[in-house]
Amino acid sequence: MYYTNKETFVLSADGCMDTERGGLESILAGNDEGAKGCCFSVAMSADGIAVLSSDGCAATPDGTRLPVSDYSYAELHQAAPQLTPVSQAIELARTCQGKIAITVHDQTMLRQLRMTLRYADCLDDTIIIGLGLVEAARVASANPDLHIMGELPNLPSEIDALVNAAQTTGLFGLRAEPKDLSERLVSACRQAGLFTMSRCTDDPNTLAELIRKGVNFIETRRPDITAALLPAGEAEPHGIPLRN
């Protein structure tokens, strides 16, 4: 997949178009509504199997929430048959020919994710999100084949210093709340060859502002609204490989 950090891409959030969170329907719904990729969260079972989970839990038919990390995959599957292995979600996203943003809260998942992504031939089209700046920088430095985004807690006062540090440590880019993605931050990232990504928003005015600023990846549960706001052809892939 080819694209540059001068383009904007709509990524469907987990629960897109009012679908159930932590399932495959969200990926399909986003693709049908014009998204150019999807976002989902993963958790690791006690025996090391990565599954889709928006909050680290699996829901049983009676509504009980089971912490994924406390049970084996077999136990989870028996209690919550709808639980989806991350490999199945990645394969579906691959058939939709979109980008993938995977939220991880524990870097121990990365080894399995890397193998799964490499096997599905979509390692270069996947962004890892959910890690704080310091941890993300450490992981990016040790894993140059992964596209790691650092999570901003708020708008930094020293933008140039932050962007320089992100570039030096090998981060793929920075992810933040829409309000913290200022024009100056987005511009500085672009000049440094870094990508920017907004956390989820469905507000049309906010979506339009993110597009105007040139934020590269916009996460939303309403890709239909966002895609309609993009200039014609804006999100079509072209240019250079993901890693520039």
CSV table of C-alpha atoms in Angstrom, one decimal:
chain,number,residue,atom,x,y,z
A,1,MET,CA,0.0,0.0,0.0
A,2,TYR,CA,1.3,3.4,-0.9
A,3,TYR,CA,0.6,6.8,0.6
A,4,THR,CA,2.3,9.9,2.0
A,5,ASN,CA,2.0,12.0,5.1
A,6,LYS,CA,0.4,14.7,3.0
A,7,GLU,CA,-2.9,12.7,2.7
A,8,THR,CA,-5.8,12.1,4.9
A,9,PHE,CA,-7.4,8.7,5.5
A,10,VAL,CA,-10.6,7.8,7.3
A,11,LEU,CA,-10.3,4.9,9.7
A,12,SER,CA,-13.5,3.3,11.1
A,13,ALA,CA,-13.5,3.0,14.9
A,14,ASP,CA,-14.6,0.0,16.8
A,15,GLY,CA,-18.4,0.1,17.0
A,16,CYS,CA,-18.6,1.9,13.6
A,17,MET,CA,-22.1,2.8,12.4
A,18,ASP,CA,-23.7,1.5,15.7
A,19,THR,CA,-22.3,-2.1,15.2
A,20,GLU,CA,-21.4,-4.2,18.3
A,21,ARG,CA,-17.9,-3.4,19.6
A,22,GLY,CA,-15.2,-6.0,19.5
A,23,GLY,CA,-16.6,-7.7,16.4
A,24,LEU,CA,-16.0,-8.1,12.6
A,25,GLU,CA,-19.2,-6.2,11.7
A,26,SER,CA,-17.6,-2.9,12.5
A,27,ILE,CA,-14.8,-3.5,9.9
A,28,LEU,CA,-17.3,-4.4,7.2
A,29,ALA,CA,-19.6,-1.5,8.0
A,30,GLY,CA,-16.7,1.0,7.9
A,31,ASN,CA,-15.5,-0.4,4.5
A,32,ASP,CA,-19.0,-0.1,3.1
A,33,GLU,CA,-19.3,3.5,4.2
A,34,GLY,CA,-16.1,4.7,2.6
A,35,ALA,CA,-13.4,4.1,5.3
A,36,LYS,CA,-9.9,3.5,4.1
A,37,GLY,CA,-9.0,1.3,7.1
A,38,CYS,CA,-10.1,0.3,10.5
A,39,CYS,CA,-9.2,0.5,14.2
A,40,PHE,CA,-9.6,-2.2,16.8
A,41,SER,CA,-8.3,-3.1,20.2
A,42,VAL,CA,-6.7,-6.4,21.3
A,43,ALA,CA,-6.2,-8.2,24.5
A,44,MET,CA,-4.1,-11.3,25.3
A,45,SER,CA,-5.5,-14.5,26.8
A,46,ALA,CA,-3.7,-16.2,29.7
A,47,ASP,CA,-2.2,-18.7,27.2
A,48,GLY,CA,-1.0,-16.0,24.8
A,49,ILE,CA,-3.7,-15.7,22.1
A,50,ALA,CA,-4.6,-12.2,21.0
A,51,VAL,CA,-8.3,-11.5,20.6
A,52,LEU,CA,-10.5,-8.5,19.8
A,53,SER,CA,-11.6,-6.7,22.9
A,54,SER,CA,-12.4,-3.0,23.4
A,55,ASP,CA,-11.9,-3.0,27.2
A,56,GLY,CA,-9.8,-6.1,27.9
A,57,CYS,CA,-12.8,-8.2,28.7
A,58,ALA,CA,-15.0,-10.8,26.9
A,59,ALA,CA,-18.8,-10.6,27.2
A,60,THR,CA,-20.7,-13.8,27.9
A,61,PRO,CA,-24.3,-14.2,26.6
A,62,ASP,CA,-25.7,-13.2,30.0
A,63,GLY,CA,-23.7,-10.0,30.1
A,64,THR,CA,-20.9,-11.1,32.4
A,65,ARG,CA,-17.5,-9.4,31.6
A,66,LEU,CA,-14.6,-11.8,31.8
A,67,PRO,CA,-11.0,-10.3,32.0
A,68,VAL,CA,-9.3,-11.8,28.9
A,69,SER,CA,-5.9,-12.1,30.6
A,70,ASP,CA,-7.4,-14.3,33.4
A,71,TYR,CA,-8.5,-17.2,31.1
A,72,SER,CA,-7.2,-19.4,28.4
A,73,TYR,CA,-8.5,-19.0,24.9
A,74,ALA,CA,-10.4,-22.2,25.1
A,75,GLU,CA,-12.1,-21.1,28.3
A,76,LEU,CA,-13.0,-17.7,26.8
A,77,HIS,CA,-14.3,-19.2,23.6
A,78,GLN,CA,-16.5,-21.6,25.5
A,79,ALA,CA,-17.9,-18.8,27.7
A,80,ALA,CA,-18.1,-16.2,24.9
A,81,PRO,CA,-18.4,-18.0,21.5
A,82,GLN,CA,-18.5,-14.7,19.6
A,83,LEU,CA,-15.0,-13.8,20.8
A,84,THR,CA,-12.8,-13.1,17.7
A,85,PRO,CA,-9.1,-14.0,17.3
A,86,VAL,CA,-7.1,-11.0,16.1
A,87,SER,CA,-5.8,-13.1,13.2
A,88,GLN,CA,-9.4,-13.3,11.8
A,89,ALA,CA,-9.9,-9.5,12.1
A,90,ILE,CA,-6.5,-8.8,10.4
A,91,GLU,CA,-7.4,-11.1,7.5
A,92,LEU,CA,-10.8,-9.4,7.0
A,93,ALA,CA,-9.1,-6.0,7.1
A,94,ARG,CA,-6.7,-7.2,4.5
A,95,THR,CA,-9.4,-8.3,2.1
A,96,CYS,CA,-10.9,-4.8,2.5
A,97,GLN,CA,-7.6,-3.4,1.3
A,98,GLY,CA,-7.4,-0.8,4.1
A,99,LYS,CA,-5.0,0.3,6.7
A,100,ILE,CA,-5.2,-1.1,10.2
A,101,ALA,CA,-4.6,0.7,13.5
A,102,ILE,CA,-4.3,-1.7,16.4
A,103,THR,CA,-4.6,-0.5,20.0
A,104,VAL,CA,-2.3,-2.4,22.4
A,105,HIS,CA,-1.9,-1.6,26.1
A,106,ASP,CA,0.9,-4.2,26.7
A,107,GLN,CA,3.9,-4.4,24.5
A,108,THR,CA,4.2,-8.1,25.2
A,109,MET,CA,1.5,-8.6,22.5
A,110,LEU,CA,3.8,-7.2,19.8
A,111,ARG,CA,5.7,-10.3,19.1
A,112,GLN,CA,2.6,-12.3,18.2
A,113,LEU,CA,1.1,-9.4,16.4
A,114,ARG,CA,4.2,-9.0,14.3
A,115,MET,CA,4.1,-12.6,13.2
A,116,THR,CA,0.4,-12.5,12.5
A,117,LEU,CA,0.7,-9.3,10.4
A,118,ARG,CA,3.7,-10.6,8.5
A,119,TYR,CA,1.9,-13.8,7.7
A,120,ALA,CA,-1.1,-11.8,6.4
A,121,ASP,CA,1.3,-9.6,4.4
A,122,CYS,CA,0.0,-6.4,5.9
A,123,LEU,CA,2.8,-5.4,8.4
A,124,ASP,CA,3.6,-2.3,6.3
A,125,ASP,CA,-0.1,-1.2,6.4
A,126,THR,CA,-0.5,-1.5,10.1
A,127,ILE,CA,-0.1,1.2,12.8
A,128,ILE,CA,0.4,0.3,16.5
A,129,ILE,CA,-1.4,2.8,18.8
A,130,GLY,CA,-2.2,2.9,22.5
A,131,LEU,CA,1.4,3.3,24.0
A,132,GLY,CA,2.5,6.3,25.9
A,133,LEU,CA,5.2,8.5,24.4
A,134,VAL,CA,8.1,7.0,26.5
A,135,GLU,CA,7.1,3.4,26.0
A,136,ALA,CA,6.2,4.0,22.3
A,137,ALA,CA,9.7,5.5,21.7
A,138,ARG,CA,11.4,2.6,23.4
A,139,VAL,CA,9.4,0.1,21.4
A,140,ALA,CA,9.9,1.9,18.1
A,141,SER,CA,13.7,2.1,18.6
A,142,ALA,CA,13.9,-1.6,19.3
A,143,ASN,CA,11.4,-2.6,16.5
A,144,PRO,CA,12.1,-0.5,13.4
A,145,ASP,CA,9.8,-2.7,11.3
A,146,LEU,CA,6.8,-1.7,13.3
A,147,HIS,CA,4.9,1.6,12.7
A,148,ILE,CA,4.5,2.9,16.3
A,149,MET,CA,2.6,6.0,17.1
A,150,GLY,CA,3.2,7.8,20.5
A,151,GLU,CA,0.1,8.8,22.4
A,152,LEU,CA,0.0,12.5,23.4
A,153,PRO,CA,-1.7,13.2,26.8
A,154,ASN,CA,-2.2,16.9,25.7
A,155,LEU,CA,-0.9,19.6,23.5
A,156,PRO,CA,2.8,20.0,24.3
A,157,SER,CA,4.3,23.4,25.0
A,158,GLU,CA,7.6,22.5,23.2
A,159,ILE,CA,6.3,21.3,19.9
A,160,ASP,CA,9.7,21.4,18.0
A,161,ALA,CA,11.4,19.5,20.8
A,162,LEU,CA,8.7,16.8,20.9
A,163,VAL,CA,8.7,16.3,17.1
A,164,ASN,CA,12.5,16.1,17.1
A,165,ALA,CA,12.5,13.5,19.8
A,166,ALA,CA,9.8,11.5,18.0
A,167,GLN,CA,11.8,11.6,14.8
A,168,THR,CA,15.0,10.6,16.5
A,169,THR,CA,13.6,7.6,18.3
A,170,GLY,CA,12.0,6.3,15.2
A,171,LEU,CA,8.3,6.9,16.0
A,172,PHE,CA,6.0,6.6,13.0
A,173,GLY,CA,4.0,9.6,14.3
A,174,LEU,CA,1.8,11.1,17.0
A,175,ARG,CA,-1.8,10.4,18.1
A,176,ALA,CA,-3.8,12.8,20.1
A,177,GLU,CA,-7.3,14.2,20.9
A,178,PRO,CA,-8.6,16.3,18.0
A,179,LYS,CA,-8.4,19.5,20.0
A,180,ASP,CA,-4.6,18.9,20.7
A,181,LEU,CA,-3.8,18.5,17.0
A,182,SER,CA,-2.9,22.1,16.3
A,183,GLU,CA,-2.0,23.4,12.9
A,184,ARG,CA,1.6,24.0,14.1
A,185,LEU,CA,1.9,20.4,15.5
A,186,VAL,CA,0.5,18.9,12.3
A,187,SER,CA,2.8,21.0,10.1
A,188,ALA,CA,5.9,20.3,12.2
A,189,CYS,CA,5.2,16.5,12.0
A,190,ARG,CA,4.7,16.7,8.3
A,191,GLN,CA,8.0,18.5,7.8
A,192,ALA,CA,9.7,15.9,9.9
A,193,GLY,CA,8.3,13.0,7.9
A,194,LEU,CA,6.0,12.0,10.8
A,195,PHE,CA,2.3,11.1,10.6
A,196,THR,CA,-0.5,12.4,12.8
A,197,MET,CA,-3.7,10.6,13.9
A,198,SER,CA,-6.7,11.8,15.8
A,199,ARG,CA,-8.5,9.8,18.5
A,200,CYS,CA,-12.1,9.0,17.8
A,201,THR,CA,-14.6,11.8,17.0
A,202,ASP,CA,-18.0,11.8,15.2
A,203,ASP,CA,-18.6,15.6,15.3
A,204,PRO,CA,-18.9,16.9,11.7
A,205,ASN,CA,-17.3,20.3,12.5
A,206,THR,CA,-14.4,18.6,14.2
A,207,LEU,CA,-14.0,16.1,11.4
A,208,ALA,CA,-13.9,19.0,8.8
A,209,GLU,CA,-11.3,20.8,10.9
A,210,LEU,CA,-9.1,17.8,11.1
A,211,ILE,CA,-9.3,17.4,7.3
A,212,ARG,CA,-8.5,21.1,6.8
A,213,LYS,CA,-5.4,20.8,9.0
A,214,GLY,CA,-4.2,17.8,7.1
A,215,VAL,CA,-4.3,15.2,9.9
A,216,ASN,CA,-3.3,11.9,8.3
A,217,PHE,CA,-5.5,9.4,10.0
A,218,ILE,CA,-9.0,10.3,11.4
A,219,GLU,CA,-10.7,7.7,13.6
A,220,THR,CA,-14.4,7.9,13.6
A,221,ARG,CA,-17.6,5.8,14.0
A,222,ARG,CA,-19.1,7.8,11.2
A,223,PRO,CA,-16.9,7.2,8.1
A,224,ASP,CA,-19.8,8.1,5.9
A,225,ILE,CA,-19.8,11.7,7.2
A,226,THR,CA,-16.0,11.9,7.1
A,227,ALA,CA,-15.5,10.4,3.6
A,228,ALA,CA,-18.1,12.9,2.3
A,229,LEU,CA,-16.1,15.8,3.6
A,230,LEU,CA,-12.9,14.8,1.9
A,231,PRO,CA,-12.0,16.4,-1.5
A,232,ALA,CA,-12.5,14.0,-4.4
A,233,GLY,CA,-9.7,11.5,-4.6
A,234,GLU,CA,-8.0,12.7,-1.4
A,235,ALA,CA,-7.9,9.4,0.3
A,236,GLU,CA,-6.7,7.4,-2.7
A,237,PRO,CA,-3.4,5.6,-2.1
A,238,HIS,CA,-0.4,6.9,-4.1
A,239,GLY,CA,3.1,8.1,-3.7
A,240,ILE,CA,5.6,6.3,-1.4
A,241,PRO,CA,5.5,3.3,0.9
A,242,LEU,CA,4.1,3.8,4.4
A,243,ARG,CA,7.5,4.0,5.9
A,244,ASN,CA,9.0,7.1,4.4
